[in-house]
Coordinates of C-alpha atoms in Angstrom, one line a residue:
X175 CA -0.4 6.0 0.1
X176 CA 2.8 5.1 -2.3
X177 CA 4.5 2.9 -2.0
X178 CA 7.3 3.7 -0.6
X179 CA 5.1 5.6 2.3
X180 CA 4.7 3.7 4.2
X181 CA 11.1 -19.7 29.2
X182 CA 7.8 -22.1 29.2
X183 CA 8.5 -25.5 27.1
X184 CA 10.3 -25.9 24.3
X185 CA 6.3 -26.7 22.6
X186 CA 4.8 -23.7 23.6
X187 CA 7.9 -20.9 23.1
X188 CA 7.7 -22.7 19.0
X189 CA 4.0 -22.3 19.8
X190 CA 4.2 -18.9 21.0
X191 CA 7.0 -16.9 21.2
X192 CA 7.6 -15.0 24.2
X193 CA 6.3 -18.1 26.3
X194 CA 2.5 -17.4 26.6
X195 CA -0.9 -19.7 26.9
X196 CA -3.6 -19.9 24.9
X197 CA -5.3 -17.0 23.8
X198 CA -9.0 -15.3 24.2
X199 CA -11.0 -13.5 24.1
X200 CA -10.5 -10.0 25.1
X201 CA -8.4 -7.0 25.0
X202 CA -5.1 -8.2 22.5
X203 CA -1.6 -6.5 21.7
X204 CA -1.9 -7.0 18.6
X205 CA -1.7 -3.5 17.2
X206 CA 1.2 -1.0 16.8
X207 CA 1.9 0.7 19.9
X208 CA 4.2 3.7 20.3
X209 CA 5.6 5.9 23.0
X210 CA 3.7 6.6 25.6
X211 CA 1.1 4.1 24.9
X212 CA -1.5 3.3 27.7
X213 CA -1.6 -0.4 28.7
X214 CA -5.1 -2.5 29.4
X215 CA -6.0 -2.8 33.0
X216 CA -6.4 -6.7 31.9
X217 CA -3.2 -7.0 31.5
X218 CA -1.1 -9.4 33.3
X219 CA 2.9 -9.1 34.3
X220 CA 5.1 -12.0 35.0
X221 CA 8.7 -12.3 36.2
X222 CA 9.8 -10.1 34.0
X223 CA 7.6 -6.7 34.5
X224 CA 6.2 -6.8 31.2
X225 CA 2.7 -6.6 30.3
X226 CA 1.8 -9.5 28.6
X227 CA -1.8 -10.4 27.1
X228 CA -3.5 -14.0 27.1
X229 CA -1.5 -15.4 24.3
X230 CA 2.1 -13.6 26.1
X231 CA 1.9 -10.9 23.1
X232 CA 3.5 -7.4 24.9
X233 CA 1.8 -4.3 26.3
X234 CA 4.9 -2.0 26.0
X235 CA 8.5 -2.2 24.2
X236 CA 11.2 -0.9 26.7
X237 CA 12.7 2.1 24.5
X238 CA 10.1 3.1 23.2
X239 CA 10.3 7.0 23.2
X240 CA 14.5 6.3 23.8
X241 CA 17.0 5.7 22.2
X242 CA 17.7 1.6 20.7
X243 CA 20.9 0.6 22.6
X244 CA 23.5 -0.1 19.8
X245 CA 25.0 -4.2 18.8
X246 CA 26.8 -5.4 15.8
X247 CA 26.9 -8.7 13.6
X248 CA 27.5 -10.0 10.4
X249 CA 24.8 -10.2 8.0
X250 CA 23.6 -13.4 5.6
X251 CA 25.7 -12.2 3.1
X252 CA 28.6 -11.2 4.6
X253 CA 28.9 -7.8 5.5
X254 CA 29.7 -5.9 8.9
X255 CA 26.9 -4.1 10.7
X256 CA 26.6 -2.0 13.2
X257 CA 23.7 0.3 14.5
X258 CA 25.6 3.8 12.5
X259 CA 24.0 2.2 10.1
X260 CA 20.5 3.1 11.6
X261 CA 21.7 6.5 12.1
X262 CA 19.8 9.9 9.8
X263 CA 16.6 7.5 8.3
X264 CA 13.9 5.4 9.2
X265 CA 14.3 2.2 9.5
X266 CA 11.9 -0.7 11.1
X267 CA 13.3 -3.4 12.6
X268 CA 12.3 -7.5 12.5
X269 CA 13.3 -10.1 15.3
X270 CA 12.2 -13.2 14.4
X271 CA 13.6 -17.3 14.4
X272 CA 13.4 -20.2 12.6
X273 CA 12.8 -21.5 15.3
X274 CA 9.5 -20.0 16.1
X275 CA 6.3 -21.4 14.5
X276 CA 4.2 -17.0 14.9
X277 CA 7.3 -15.6 12.5
X278 CA 6.9 -18.4 10.7
X279 CA 3.5 -17.5 9.5
X280 CA 5.1 -13.4 9.5
X281 CA 7.7 -14.5 7.6
X282 CA 5.3 -14.4 4.3
X283 CA 4.4 -10.8 5.3
X284 CA 7.5 -9.4 6.2
X285 CA 9.2 -10.5 2.6
X286 CA 5.5 -8.8 1.0
X287 CA 7.1 -6.0 3.0
X288 CA 10.9 -5.6 2.0
X289 CA 9.3 -5.8 -1.4
X290 CA 7.3 -3.0 -0.6
X291 CA 10.3 -0.5 0.9
X292 CA 13.1 -1.9 -0.6
X293 CA 15.0 0.6 -3.0
X294 CA 12.8 3.9 -1.5
X295 CA 14.4 6.0 0.6
X296 CA 11.7 6.5 3.7
X297 CA 11.9 3.6 4.9
X298 CA 14.7 1.0 5.6
X299 CA 14.0 -2.6 6.7
X300 CA 16.4 -5.4 8.9
X301 CA 15.9 -9.0 10.1
X302 CA 17.4 -9.9 12.7
X303 CA 17.7 -14.4 13.1
X304 CA 18.2 -14.3 17.1
X305 CA 17.7 -18.0 18.8
X306 CA 15.4 -18.6 21.4
X307 CA 17.8 -17.7 24.1
X308 CA 21.9 -17.8 25.4
X309 CA 21.0 -21.7 26.0
X310 CA 19.0 -22.5 23.4
X311 CA 21.5 -21.5 20.5
X312 CA 21.3 -25.0 19.5
X313 CA 17.4 -24.7 18.2
X314 CA 18.0 -21.0 16.2
X315 CA 17.5 -22.6 13.2
X316 CA 15.3 -25.2 13.5
X317 CA 15.1 -28.0 10.1
X318 CA 17.4 -25.8 8.7
X319 CA 20.6 -25.4 9.6
X320 CA 20.2 -22.1 8.1
X321 CA 18.9 -19.8 7.2
X322 CA 20.7 -18.9 4.0
X323 CA 18.5 -22.9 3.7
X324 CA 15.5 -21.3 4.3
X325 CA 15.6 -18.5 2.2
X326 CA 16.9 -20.8 -0.5
X327 CA 13.6 -23.3 -0.1
X328 CA 11.0 -20.3 0.3
X329 CA 12.9 -17.8 -2.1
X330 CA 12.6 -14.8 0.1
X331 CA 15.2 -12.4 0.0
X332 CA 15.1 -9.8 3.0
X333 CA 18.8 -8.3 4.6
X334 CA 18.7 -10.7 8.3
X335 CA 21.6 -9.7 10.0
X336 CA 22.4 -13.1 12.3
X337 CA 22.6 -13.2 16.2
X338 CA 24.5 -16.0 16.6
X339 CA 24.6 -16.1 20.9
X340 CA 21.4 -14.2 21.8
X341 CA 23.5 -11.4 23.3
X342 CA 21.5 -9.3 20.7
X343 CA 18.5 -10.6 21.7
X344 CA 19.3 -9.5 25.6
X345 CA 20.8 -6.0 24.2
X346 CA 17.3 -4.9 22.1
X347 CA 15.8 -6.5 25.9
X348 CA 13.1 -8.9 23.2
X349 CA 10.5 -10.1 24.8
X350 CA 8.3 -12.0 22.0
X351 CA 9.5 -13.0 18.9
X352 CA 8.8 -11.8 16.0
X353 CA 8.8 -8.2 16.8
X354 CA 8.8 -5.6 15.1
X355 CA 10.7 -1.8 16.1
X356 CA 10.5 1.2 14.1
X357 CA 13.4 3.3 14.5
X358 CA 14.2 7.3 14.0
X359 CA 16.9 8.9 12.2
X360 CA 18.0 9.7 16.4
X361 CA 18.1 6.1 16.6
X362 CA 14.9 6.5 19.0
X363 CA 12.3 3.7 19.6
X364 CA 8.9 4.9 17.9
X365 CA 7.6 2.1 17.2
X366 CA 6.6 -1.5 18.6
X367 CA 4.0 -4.3 17.4
X368 CA 4.2 -7.8 17.4
X369 CA 3.7 -10.8 14.7
X370 CA 1.7 -9.6 12.1
X371 CA -0.4 -12.5 10.8
X372 CA -2.1 -11.8 14.5
X373 CA -3.7 -9.4 12.5
X374 CA -7.0 -8.6 12.1
X375 CA -7.0 -6.6 8.9
X376 CA -6.9 -8.1 5.3
X377 CA -3.8 -6.7 4.3
X378 CA -1.9 -6.6 7.1
X379 CA 1.7 -5.0 5.4
X380 CA -0.3 -1.8 4.3
X381 CA -1.7 -1.8 8.3
X382 CA 1.7 -1.6 9.4
X383 CA 2.8 1.2 6.6
X384 CA 0.0 3.3 7.5
X385 CA 0.9 2.8 10.7
X386 CA 5.1 3.5 10.5
X387 CA 3.8 6.5 7.9
X388 CA 1.2 8.2 9.8
X389 CA 4.5 8.4 13.9
X390 CA 6.9 9.7 10.7
X391 CA 4.3 12.8 9.9
X392 CA 3.5 13.9 14.0
X393 CA 7.2 12.9 14.9
X394 CA 8.5 15.5 17.1
X395 CA 12.7 15.3 17.3
X396 CA 12.9 17.7 20.2
X397 CA 9.9 15.7 22.5
X398 CA 11.2 15.3 25.9
X399 CA 12.5 11.7 25.9
X400 CA 11.3 9.4 28.8
X401 CA 13.2 9.3 31.5
X402 CA 15.9 6.3 32.0
X403 CA 16.1 4.6 34.9

């Protein structure tokens, strides 16, 4: 395959960026999830109703198979961004935050992923930096103070939209960070996964690109969508 194909305590949230418990042996929500995927019987559901593994990672994403909600904001580099820019192309969205330990573990993989796909006509990439929630926006940037400062220190360069007040996070119904969301050219969500650092393979970036390529190869834009609630 070518490069182109591709509400817990602050301490708990920094370690497990969705408010989960300690990870144990058994089923784990660390794979690529597509519309219609089954949820293991071992999944636990909290007050939000999201099925999760022992670590707190979600087994499902509410917009799988549905059109992603409209959102907009300002990129780190300055220009405005809106959902219209996702139309007519495949796009992978990474939702993350500097306050999140799991996101920090994933950051090198995200940079590697960006280097694999930048300039490609096969897959666009967008990262969205978000606070933990609307009540904790002062924690959004951790010790770095800004995404720009973090990128300068680490040498990273991936395109990033800033969600200053967690409004995009709320719009997208993000139950875990980092979250990777695959959006089809018709703006439907066709894939989802949690952090790459939790993958069992030695090359999670290539595995993700392979998963995306498989989804694209089997994608039917005329397939029925889930009934909206």
